[in-house]
Each structure stands twice: as C-alpha cells, then as structure tokens.
Coordinates of C-alpha atoms and ligand atoms in Angstrom, one line a residue:
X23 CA 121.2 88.5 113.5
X24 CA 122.8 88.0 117.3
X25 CA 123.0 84.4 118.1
X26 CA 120.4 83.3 115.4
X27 CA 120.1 81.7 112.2
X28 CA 118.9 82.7 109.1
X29 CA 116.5 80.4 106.8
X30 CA 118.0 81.0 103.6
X31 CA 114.7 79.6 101.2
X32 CA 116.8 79.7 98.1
X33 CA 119.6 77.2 99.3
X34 CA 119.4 73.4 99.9
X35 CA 120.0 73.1 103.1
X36 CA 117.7 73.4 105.8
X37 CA 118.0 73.2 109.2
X38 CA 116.2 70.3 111.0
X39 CA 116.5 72.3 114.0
X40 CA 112.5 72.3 114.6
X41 CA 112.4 73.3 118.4
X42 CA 114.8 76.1 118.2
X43 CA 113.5 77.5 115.0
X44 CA 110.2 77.6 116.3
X45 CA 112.0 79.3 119.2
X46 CA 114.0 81.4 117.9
X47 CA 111.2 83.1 115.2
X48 CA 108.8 82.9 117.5
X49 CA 105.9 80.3 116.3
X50 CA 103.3 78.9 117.8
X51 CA 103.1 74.9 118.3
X52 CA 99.9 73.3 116.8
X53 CA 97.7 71.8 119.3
X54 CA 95.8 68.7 118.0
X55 CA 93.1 69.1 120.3
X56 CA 91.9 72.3 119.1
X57 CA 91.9 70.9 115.3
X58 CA 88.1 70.1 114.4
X59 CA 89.0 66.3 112.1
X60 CA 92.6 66.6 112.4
X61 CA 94.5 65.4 109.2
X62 CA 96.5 62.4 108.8
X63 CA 99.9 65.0 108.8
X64 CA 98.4 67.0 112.3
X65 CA 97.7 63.8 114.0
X66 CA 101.4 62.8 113.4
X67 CA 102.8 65.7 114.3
X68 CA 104.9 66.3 110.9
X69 CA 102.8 69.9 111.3
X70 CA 104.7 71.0 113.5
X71 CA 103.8 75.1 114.0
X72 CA 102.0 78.0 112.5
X73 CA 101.5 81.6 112.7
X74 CA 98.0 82.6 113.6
X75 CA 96.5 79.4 112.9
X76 CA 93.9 80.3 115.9
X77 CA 92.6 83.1 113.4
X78 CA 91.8 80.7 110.4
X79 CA 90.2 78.3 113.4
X80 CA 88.2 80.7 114.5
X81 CA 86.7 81.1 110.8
X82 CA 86.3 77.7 110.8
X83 CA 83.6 77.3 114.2
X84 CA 82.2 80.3 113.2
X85 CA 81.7 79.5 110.0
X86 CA 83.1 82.2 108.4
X87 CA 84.8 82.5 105.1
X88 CA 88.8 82.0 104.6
X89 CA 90.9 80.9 102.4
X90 CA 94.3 79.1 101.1
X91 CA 97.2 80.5 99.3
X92 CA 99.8 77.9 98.1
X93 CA 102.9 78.0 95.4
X94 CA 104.4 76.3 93.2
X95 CA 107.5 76.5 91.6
X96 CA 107.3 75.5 88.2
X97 CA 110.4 73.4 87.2
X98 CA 111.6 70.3 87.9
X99 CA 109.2 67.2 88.5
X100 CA 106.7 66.9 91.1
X101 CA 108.0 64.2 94.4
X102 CA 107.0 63.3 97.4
X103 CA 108.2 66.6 99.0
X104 CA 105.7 68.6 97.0
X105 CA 102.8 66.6 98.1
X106 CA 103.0 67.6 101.7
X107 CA 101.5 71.0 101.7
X108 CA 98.8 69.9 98.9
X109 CA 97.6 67.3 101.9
X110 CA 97.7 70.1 103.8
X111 CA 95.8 72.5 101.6
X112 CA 93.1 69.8 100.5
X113 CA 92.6 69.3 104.3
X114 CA 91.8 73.2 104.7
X115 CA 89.4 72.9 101.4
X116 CA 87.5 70.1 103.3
X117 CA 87.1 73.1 106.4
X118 CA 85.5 75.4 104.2
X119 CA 88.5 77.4 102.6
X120 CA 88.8 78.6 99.3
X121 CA 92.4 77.4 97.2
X122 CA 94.5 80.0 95.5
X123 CA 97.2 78.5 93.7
X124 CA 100.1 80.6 92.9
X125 CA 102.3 79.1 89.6
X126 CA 105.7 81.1 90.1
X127 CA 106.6 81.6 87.2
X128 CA 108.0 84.8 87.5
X129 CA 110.3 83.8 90.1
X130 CA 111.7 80.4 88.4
X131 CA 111.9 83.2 84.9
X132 CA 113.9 85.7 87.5
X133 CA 116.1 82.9 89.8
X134 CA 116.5 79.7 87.3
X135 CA 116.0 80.9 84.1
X136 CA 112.8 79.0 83.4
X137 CA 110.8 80.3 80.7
X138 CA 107.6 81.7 81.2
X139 CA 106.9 79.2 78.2
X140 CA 108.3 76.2 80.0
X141 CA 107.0 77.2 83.0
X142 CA 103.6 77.1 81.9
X143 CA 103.5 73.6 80.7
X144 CA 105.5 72.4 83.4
X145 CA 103.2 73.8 86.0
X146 CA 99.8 72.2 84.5
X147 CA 101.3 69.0 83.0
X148 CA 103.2 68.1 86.3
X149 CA 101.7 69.9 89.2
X150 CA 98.1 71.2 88.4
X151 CA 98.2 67.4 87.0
X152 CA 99.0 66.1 90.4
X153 CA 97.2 68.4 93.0
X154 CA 93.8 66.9 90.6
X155 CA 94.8 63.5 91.4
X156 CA 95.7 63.8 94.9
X157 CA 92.1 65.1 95.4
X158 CA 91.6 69.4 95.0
X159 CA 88.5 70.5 94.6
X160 CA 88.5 72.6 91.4
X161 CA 85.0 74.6 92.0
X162 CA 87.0 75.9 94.7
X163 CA 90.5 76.3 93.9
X164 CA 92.4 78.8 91.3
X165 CA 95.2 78.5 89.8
X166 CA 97.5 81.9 88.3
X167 CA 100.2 82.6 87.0
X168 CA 102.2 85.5 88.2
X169 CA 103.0 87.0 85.0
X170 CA 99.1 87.3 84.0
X171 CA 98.0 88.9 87.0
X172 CA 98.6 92.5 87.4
X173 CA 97.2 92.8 90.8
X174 CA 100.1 90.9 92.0
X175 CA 102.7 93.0 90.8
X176 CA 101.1 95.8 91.4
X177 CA 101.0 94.8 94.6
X178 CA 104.8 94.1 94.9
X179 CA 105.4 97.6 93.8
X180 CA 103.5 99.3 96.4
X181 CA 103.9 97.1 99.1
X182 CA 107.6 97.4 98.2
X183 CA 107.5 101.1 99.9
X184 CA 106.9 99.3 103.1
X185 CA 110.3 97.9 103.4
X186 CA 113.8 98.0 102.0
X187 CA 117.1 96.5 101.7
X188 CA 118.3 96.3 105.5
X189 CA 115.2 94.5 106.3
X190 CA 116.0 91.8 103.2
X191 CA 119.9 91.4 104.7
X192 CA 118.4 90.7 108.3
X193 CA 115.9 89.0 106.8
X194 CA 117.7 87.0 104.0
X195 CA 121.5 87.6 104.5
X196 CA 121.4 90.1 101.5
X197 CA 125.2 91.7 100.6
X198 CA 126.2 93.7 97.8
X199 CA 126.5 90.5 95.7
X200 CA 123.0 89.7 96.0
X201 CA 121.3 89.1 92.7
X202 CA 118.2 91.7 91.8
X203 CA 116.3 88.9 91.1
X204 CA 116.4 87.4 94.7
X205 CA 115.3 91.3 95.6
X206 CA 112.2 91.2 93.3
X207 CA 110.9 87.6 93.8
X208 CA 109.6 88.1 97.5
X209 CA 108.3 91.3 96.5
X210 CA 106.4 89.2 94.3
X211 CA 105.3 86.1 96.7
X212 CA 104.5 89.1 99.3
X213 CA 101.6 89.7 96.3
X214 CA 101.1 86.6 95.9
X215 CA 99.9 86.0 99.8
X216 CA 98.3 89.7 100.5
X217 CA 96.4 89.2 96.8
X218 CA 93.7 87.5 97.5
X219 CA 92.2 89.6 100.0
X220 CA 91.8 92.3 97.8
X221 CA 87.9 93.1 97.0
X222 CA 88.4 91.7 93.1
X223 CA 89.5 88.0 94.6
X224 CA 87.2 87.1 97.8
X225 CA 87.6 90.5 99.9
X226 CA 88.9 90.6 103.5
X227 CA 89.8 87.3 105.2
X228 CA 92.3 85.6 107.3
X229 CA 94.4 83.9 104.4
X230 CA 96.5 81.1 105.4
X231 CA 99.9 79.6 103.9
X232 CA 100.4 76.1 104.4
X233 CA 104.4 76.0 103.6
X234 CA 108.0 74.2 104.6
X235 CA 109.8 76.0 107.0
X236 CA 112.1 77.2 104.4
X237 CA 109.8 79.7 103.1
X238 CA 109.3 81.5 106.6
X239 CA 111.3 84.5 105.3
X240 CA 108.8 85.5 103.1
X241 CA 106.2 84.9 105.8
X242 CA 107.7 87.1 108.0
X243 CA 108.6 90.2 105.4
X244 CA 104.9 89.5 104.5
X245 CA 103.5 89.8 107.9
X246 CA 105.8 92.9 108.6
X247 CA 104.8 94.7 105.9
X248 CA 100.8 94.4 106.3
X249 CA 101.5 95.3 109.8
X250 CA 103.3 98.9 108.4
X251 CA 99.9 99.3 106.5
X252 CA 97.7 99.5 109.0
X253 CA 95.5 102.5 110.2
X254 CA 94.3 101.0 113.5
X255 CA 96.6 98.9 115.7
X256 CA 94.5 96.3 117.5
X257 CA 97.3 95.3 120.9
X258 CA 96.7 93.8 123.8
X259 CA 95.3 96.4 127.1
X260 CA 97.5 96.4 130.2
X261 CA 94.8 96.5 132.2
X262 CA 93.0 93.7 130.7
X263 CA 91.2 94.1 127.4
X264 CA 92.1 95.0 123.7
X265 CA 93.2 98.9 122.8
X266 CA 92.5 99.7 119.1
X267 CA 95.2 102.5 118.5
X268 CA 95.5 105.1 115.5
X269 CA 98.4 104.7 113.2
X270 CA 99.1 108.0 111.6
X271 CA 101.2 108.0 108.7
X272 CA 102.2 110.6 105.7
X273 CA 99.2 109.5 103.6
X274 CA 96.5 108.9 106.3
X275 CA 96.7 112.1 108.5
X276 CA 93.6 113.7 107.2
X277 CA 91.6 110.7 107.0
X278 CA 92.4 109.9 111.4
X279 CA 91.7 113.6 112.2
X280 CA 94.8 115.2 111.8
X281 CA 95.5 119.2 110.4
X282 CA 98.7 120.3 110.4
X283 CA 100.3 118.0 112.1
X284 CA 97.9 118.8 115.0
X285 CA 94.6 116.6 116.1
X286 CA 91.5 118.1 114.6
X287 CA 88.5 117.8 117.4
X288 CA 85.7 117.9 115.3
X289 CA 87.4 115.4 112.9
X290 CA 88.6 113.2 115.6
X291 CA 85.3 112.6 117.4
X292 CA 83.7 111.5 113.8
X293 CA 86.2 109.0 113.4
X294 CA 85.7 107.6 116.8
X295 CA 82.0 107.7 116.1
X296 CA 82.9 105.7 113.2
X297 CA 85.2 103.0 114.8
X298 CA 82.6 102.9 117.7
X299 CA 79.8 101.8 115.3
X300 CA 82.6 99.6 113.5
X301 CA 82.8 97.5 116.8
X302 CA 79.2 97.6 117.8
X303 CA 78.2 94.3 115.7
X304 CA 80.6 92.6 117.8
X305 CA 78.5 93.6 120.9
X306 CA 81.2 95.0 123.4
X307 CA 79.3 96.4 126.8
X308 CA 81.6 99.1 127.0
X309 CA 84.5 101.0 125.2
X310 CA 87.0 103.6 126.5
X311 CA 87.5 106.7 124.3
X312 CA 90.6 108.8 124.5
X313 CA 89.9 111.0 121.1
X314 CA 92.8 113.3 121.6
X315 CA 95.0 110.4 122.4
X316 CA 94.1 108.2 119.8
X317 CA 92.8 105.4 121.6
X318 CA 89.8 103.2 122.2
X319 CA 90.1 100.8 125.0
X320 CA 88.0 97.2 124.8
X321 CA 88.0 96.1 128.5
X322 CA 85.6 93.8 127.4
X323 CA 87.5 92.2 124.8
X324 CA 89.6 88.8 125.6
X325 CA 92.6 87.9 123.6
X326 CA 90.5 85.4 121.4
X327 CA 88.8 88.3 120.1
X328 CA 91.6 90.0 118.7
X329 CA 90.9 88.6 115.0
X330 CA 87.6 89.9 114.9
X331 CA 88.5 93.5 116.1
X332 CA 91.1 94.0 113.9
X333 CA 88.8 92.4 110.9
X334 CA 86.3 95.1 111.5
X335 CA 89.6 97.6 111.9
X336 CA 90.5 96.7 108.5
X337 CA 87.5 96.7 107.0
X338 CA 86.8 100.5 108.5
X339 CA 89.8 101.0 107.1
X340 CA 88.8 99.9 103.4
X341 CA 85.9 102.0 103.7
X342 CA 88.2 104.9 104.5
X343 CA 90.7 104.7 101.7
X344 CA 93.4 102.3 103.1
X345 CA 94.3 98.7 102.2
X346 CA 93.0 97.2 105.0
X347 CA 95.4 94.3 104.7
X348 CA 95.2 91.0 107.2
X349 CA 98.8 89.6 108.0
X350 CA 98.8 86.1 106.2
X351 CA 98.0 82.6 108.8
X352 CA 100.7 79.6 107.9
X353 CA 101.7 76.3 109.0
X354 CA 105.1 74.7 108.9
X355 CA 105.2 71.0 108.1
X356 CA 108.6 68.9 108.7
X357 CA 110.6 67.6 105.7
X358 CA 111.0 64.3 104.9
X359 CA 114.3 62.6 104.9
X360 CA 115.5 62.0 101.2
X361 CA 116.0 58.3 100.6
X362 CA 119.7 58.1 101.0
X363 CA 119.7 59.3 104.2
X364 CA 120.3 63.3 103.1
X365 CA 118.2 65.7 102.3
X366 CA 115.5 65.4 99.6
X367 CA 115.9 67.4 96.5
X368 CA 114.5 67.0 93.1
X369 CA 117.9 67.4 91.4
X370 CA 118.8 64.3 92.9
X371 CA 116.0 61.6 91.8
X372 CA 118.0 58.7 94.5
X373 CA 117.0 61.0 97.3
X374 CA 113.1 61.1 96.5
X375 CA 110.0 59.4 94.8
X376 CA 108.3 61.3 91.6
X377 CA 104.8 61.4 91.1
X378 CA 104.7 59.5 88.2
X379 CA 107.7 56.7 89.4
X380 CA 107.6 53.7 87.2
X381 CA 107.1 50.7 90.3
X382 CA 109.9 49.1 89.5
X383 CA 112.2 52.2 90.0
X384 CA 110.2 52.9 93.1
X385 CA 111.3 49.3 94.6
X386 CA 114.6 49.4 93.4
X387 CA 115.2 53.1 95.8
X388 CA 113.3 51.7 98.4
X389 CA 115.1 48.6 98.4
X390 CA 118.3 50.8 98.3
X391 CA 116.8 53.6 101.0
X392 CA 118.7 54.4 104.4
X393 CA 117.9 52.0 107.1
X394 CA 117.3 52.0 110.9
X395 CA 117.8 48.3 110.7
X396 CA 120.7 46.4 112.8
X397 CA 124.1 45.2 110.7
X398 CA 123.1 41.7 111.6
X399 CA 119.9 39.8 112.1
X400 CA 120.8 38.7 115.4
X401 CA 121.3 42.1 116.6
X402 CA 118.3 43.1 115.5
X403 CA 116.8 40.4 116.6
X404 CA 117.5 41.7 119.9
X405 CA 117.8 45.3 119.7
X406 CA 114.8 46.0 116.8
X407 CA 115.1 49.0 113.9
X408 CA 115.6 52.4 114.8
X409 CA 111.9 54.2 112.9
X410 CA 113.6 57.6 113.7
X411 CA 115.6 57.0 110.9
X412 CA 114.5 54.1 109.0
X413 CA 113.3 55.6 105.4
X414 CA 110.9 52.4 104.6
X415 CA 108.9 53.9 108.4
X416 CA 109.3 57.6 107.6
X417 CA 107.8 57.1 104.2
X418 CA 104.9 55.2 105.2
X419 CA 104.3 57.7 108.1
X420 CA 104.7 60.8 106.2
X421 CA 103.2 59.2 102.6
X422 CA 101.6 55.6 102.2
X423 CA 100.2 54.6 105.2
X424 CA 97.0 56.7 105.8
X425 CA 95.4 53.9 108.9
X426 CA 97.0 55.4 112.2
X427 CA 96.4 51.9 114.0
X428 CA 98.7 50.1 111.2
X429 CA 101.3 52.6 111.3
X430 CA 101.4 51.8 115.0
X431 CA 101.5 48.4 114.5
X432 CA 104.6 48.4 112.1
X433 CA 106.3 50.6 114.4
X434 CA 105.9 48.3 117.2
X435 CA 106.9 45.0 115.3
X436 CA 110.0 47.3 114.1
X437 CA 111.1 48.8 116.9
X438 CA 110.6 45.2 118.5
X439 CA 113.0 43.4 115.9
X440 CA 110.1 41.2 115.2
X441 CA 110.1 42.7 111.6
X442 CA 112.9 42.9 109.9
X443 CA 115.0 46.2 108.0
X444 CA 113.5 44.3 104.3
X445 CA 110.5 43.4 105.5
X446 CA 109.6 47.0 106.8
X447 CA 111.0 47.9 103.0
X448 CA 108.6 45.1 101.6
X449 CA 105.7 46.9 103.4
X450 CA 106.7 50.5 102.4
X451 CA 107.0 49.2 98.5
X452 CA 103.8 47.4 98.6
X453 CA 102.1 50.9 100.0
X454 CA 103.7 53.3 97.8
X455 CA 102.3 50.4 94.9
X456 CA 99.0 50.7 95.9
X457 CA 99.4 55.0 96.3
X458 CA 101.1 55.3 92.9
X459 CA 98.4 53.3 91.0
X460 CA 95.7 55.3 92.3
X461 CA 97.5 58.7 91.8
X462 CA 98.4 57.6 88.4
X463 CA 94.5 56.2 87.6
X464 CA 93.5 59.8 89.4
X465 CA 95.7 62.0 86.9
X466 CA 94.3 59.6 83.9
X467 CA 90.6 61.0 85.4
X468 CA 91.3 64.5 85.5
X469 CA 93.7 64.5 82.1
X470 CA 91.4 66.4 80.2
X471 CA 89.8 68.6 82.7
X472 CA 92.8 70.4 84.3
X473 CA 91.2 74.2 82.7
X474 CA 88.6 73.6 85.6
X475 CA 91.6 74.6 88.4
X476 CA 92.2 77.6 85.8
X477 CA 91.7 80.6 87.0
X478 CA 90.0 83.2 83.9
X479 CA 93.0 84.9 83.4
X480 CA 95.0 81.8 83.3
X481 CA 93.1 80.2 80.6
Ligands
LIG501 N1 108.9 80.7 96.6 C1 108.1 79.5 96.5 C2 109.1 78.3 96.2 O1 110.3 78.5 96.1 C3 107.1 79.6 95.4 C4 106.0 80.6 95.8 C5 105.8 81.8 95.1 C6 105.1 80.5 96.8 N2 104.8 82.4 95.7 C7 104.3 81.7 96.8 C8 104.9 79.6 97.9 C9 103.4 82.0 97.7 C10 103.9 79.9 98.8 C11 103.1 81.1 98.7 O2 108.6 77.2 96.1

C-alpha cells in the first residue's frame, strides 16, 4: 500500500496516529452538533470518526428502525478497554437501535485456541455479565455465538466469492506464511456485521458497528464486499442529483433485462417500471430514464437522500432475487493509555483496570500509574500537570468521571499546579471506588438473569 499504513487488528500495536488514519482511509469526523443527546464519549471527543454515521442519524430523526452489531472476543478478562464500545452501544439502544452481540467464539477457537467450551463460559460469566451491569437493555439486545448460527457462516461462504486473497494482503498484509485461520475469521465477522439484515433477524436496515480503530480492516472488506453485491448503484449525478445505475453481473443478467449478453427492450422497460414505482414513496418530481443505458437520473435527489434511494434499491433488489445488502455504519473511539504509560492490553493486568478489580489493587495501580505531574512540587507548583498524559486525568475522562463541569474543573486545578500529581490520583481512585461498587452491585442484580441477553439459539 504506497505511502500508507496498514491496521494490522491481530497485533498489539496500534497506531495513535488518529488524524492521518482518518486521512489516509478516508473517514468521516463526528460532528457533535448533529448528535441528538450526545454521549459522555462524543461530547469528549474520544469518538473520534465513523463511516456513514449520517445514515444511522437519519434513522434516528426519522424514526426509523436500525440497529447495533458489536463483538466480543471471548478470552481473557473484561477491562476498562472493553467497556468503551459497550458505552457506545448502550448509547445507540437509548436512540432507538436494536443490539446484536456477536460472542467470537469461532475466531478465538481458530486464532487462540480457545475452546468453544471455554469460550462460552467466558463470554457470559465475564462479558454478558458486564454489558448487564454497565446498563444493556436485554428486551433489545441478543447475544450469539458464531458457532450456533448457521446464517453466519453461510454467509461467510458466499460472501467469500466476493473477494480473495490480494484484497486480504492489501487489506491485511497477507504473505504465504499467513495462517488459514487469520483467512477464515474475517470471512466470519463479515457475517457477523451483514447478518442481521437478513429477513430472519430484523430485515433491511442501516446496521452500525461501534468498534476501535483496530478493527477497520474488517470494516472495510465488509463494506467492499456488500458494495460487489449490489444490483443498483446509487452515485452521486454530475449534473446535480442522484443516478441509480444497473450493475449487471453473471447471476443477475436475466433479472436487469439482459439476453445474450444483449439488452432486452421489453424486459428492460419492466424493470424500469419497477425501480420507478420503487422510488415513488419517496416523492421525487421527476426522474430521468435511459433504459438502454441503464440509468435512472434523480435531479431531484440531494446527497442526504442517498440512504433512502439505495434502501428502496435494495429492497427492490430482495424482491428480485438478490441480497439486497446495506454496507455496515461504524464509529471509531480512541484507546485509552494503559496505566504504565504503554499501551493497554489484557495480558498485562499493570497496564489496565478489570471489571471486577478488588479496590485495593485498583489504588495500588493508580497510585503506581504514569503521571503528567512535575519531578518536584515546586515545579509544579509553577508549571501545573500535563492531562495529556497524566493516567489519573485520562481515566476519569474516558471512565469515572461522567459530570462534564467537574472533569473541567479538575483539569483546570491540574493544569494550574493547584492540584497536585497524588491528589489528581486521590480523585481518580475515589471515582473508579464509587464506579466499581456499582458495577459490581449491578452484576450481583443481573447474576441470575443473564439467559434474558440470550439469543434462542444461544440458549
Ligand atoms: N474480531 C473482533 C475482536 O478481535 C471480534 C469480533 C468478531 C467482532 N465479530 C465481530 C467485533 C463483529 C465487531 C463486530 O475483538
């Protein structure tokens, strides 16, 4: 890839690079203002950029159904990390959207070894556990696992004809020495995120994946290969306006008004008929026909209508005999620094806080955490604590303090050197007290109810 890099979402380093990855892969920066009740993580910026988000907004004025697809991984213990996206997820649920929960437990079987066994008991003990506590809704949300569902495989396998192994090297970095199992695990997650559009789990609608910037890749192959899918592409008109435009392929010619590799005028004006009366609920004065072409121009149509031209596209499609697939929505949220100053992993508990942290081992690595203070009091007296990299301010801004006004305030008596590098620890610890009794009082509440996030064929 010229001049770029490559997210790698297997490895444990990651970029902190935000501007030039959303630069370089081409995402689109959240704007608060258009956020009806912006969350504690938007109004701080830590969500930092998004693919389509306008789409899932849109649903959102219009009332209109959409929904979430999230993932877990299930191994390891649940931190601080994890809880980001589940924020971000409950925050969607509170718009309106319905919760898909994804257990991988195919991928940790196929990339760590994890038993499906293991992975199962890990998944609901320590994550289904915690999402409870940190407030999901469980009328609305369902949990799978991969291995039970068939319509996610299935889905990898077919969707699998849409791409192939020089897409996964640009993509990934693939070589020759490339484990199979790092091949078949996005094929997975790809039906893991197109799934639950299908008619047998909520139909067509935008579906949006709240994830870290590490897991972009599979965004993007995801994206891509919806887009191969589809029979009508909806693109922006050069002279103003949308153009819906046929996409004929092997398996769709007869079905767009094709015979022999030669346009069929009789079937060609039905299916025009057809996508005209597709459109007509949207109320368009006027559309532009080019049969023979393949065309149908929207002068009418602005950009922001885009989403719902290519829903009715897709649905047309359905009707027809195609999948009718919408390219997954996401957001990117920032990582938090680990404690010791690197990067936060759950194979090394100093860099992180679990779930379930006993107090006293949550004081003793916050006590121990990187610091933005000054070597001596004096200096920073005068020159005050540096929050960009202070752990004690991070954590309180990404985690345990929810009231904007006192996060401002601590900033300001930081940054001042009126407070000093323990004292800003003191006030993270007695936070991350409070937010660890109540998540730990939440999980004893939901202990015995965690079948309710079940989906059936999780049960
Ligand atoms: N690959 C993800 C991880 O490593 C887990 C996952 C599987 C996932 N399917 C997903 C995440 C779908 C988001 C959406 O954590």
């Amino acid at each position: 890839m010229a001049g770029g890099e490559r997210i790698d979402p297997w490895s444990s380093e990651q970029s902190q690079d935000y501007a030039r990855i959303t630069e370089q892969f081409g995402l689109g920066s959240v704007d608060l203002s258009e956020l009806p009740n912006p969350g504690m993580l938007h109004r701080r910026g830590i969500v930092f950029a998004h693919r389509d988000l306008d789409v899932v907004l849109g649903c959102m004025s219009r009332n209109e159904p959409f929904g979430v697809l999230t993932g877990l991984m299930p191994s390891g213990r649940m931190h601080l990390g994890h809880s980001m996206v589940i924020d971000q997820v409950r925050w969607f649920q509170e718009q309106g959207a319905d919760i898909t929960v994804t257990v991988a437990d195919l991928e940790a079987l196929a990339t760590r070894g994890t038993s499906l066994k293991e992975g199962r008991t890990t998944a609901i003990e320590e994550y289904v556990h915690n999402y409870a506590a940190l407030g999901l809704d469980p009328d609305s949300t369902d949990v799978y696992f991969q291995s039970s569902r068939p319509a996610v495989q299935r889905l990898a396998f077919t969707l699998g004809r849409r791409t192939n192994l020089s897409e996964f090297e640009a993509i990934y970095g693939f070589s020759g020495e490339t484990n199979l199992a790092h091949v078949q695990a996005p094929l997975v997650q790809v039906g893991d995120i197109i799934h639950p559009q299908l008619d047998d789990f909520g139909g067509l609608r935008p579906i949006v994946v709240p994830v870290g910037i590490d897991q972009d890749p599979h965004l993007r192959l995801t994206r891509g290969i919806a887009g191969k899918t589809h029979w009508f592409n909806v693109k922006p008109r050069k002279e103003g306006g949308l153009t819906v435009a046929l996409s004929v392929q092997e398996d769709n010619q007869q079905a767009l008004g094709m015979h022999d590799g030669k346009v069929d005028a009789t079937a060609r004006a039905e299916l025009f008929e057809r996508m005209s009366g597709a459109l007509a609920p949207l109320g368009f004065a006027d559309t532009i026909a080019n049969p023979s072409y393949g065309t149908l121009d929207i002068p009418g149509a602005t950009i922001d209508d885009r989403a719902r031209v290519r829903m009715r596209m897709l649905s047309l499609e359905r009707e027809m005999g195609g999948m009718g697939l919408m390219p997954p929505c996401s957001t990117y949220h920032r990582f938090a620094v680990g404690m010791t100053g690197d990067k936060m992993s759950s194979s090394q508990p100093e860099t992180t806080i679990f779930m379930d942290e006993s107090i006293e081992e949550m004081e003793r690595k916050v006590k121990r955490s990187y610091s933005g203070g000054q070597q001596t009091v004096e200096e920073h007296r005068r020159l005050g604590g540096d929050c960009s990299k202070d752990v004690a301010f991070q954590y309180l801004q990404f985690f345990f303090e929810r009231d904007d006004k006192a996060l401002s305030e601590i900033r300001m008596e930081y940054e001042s050197g009126r407070m000093l590098a323990g004292e800003i620890k003191q006030v993270c610890i007695d936070r991350a007290t409070e937010w660890l009794l109540e998540l730990a009082e939440r999980r004893d509440m939901w202990a015995d109810r965690l079948d309710e996030f079940l989906a059936d064929d999780a049960l």
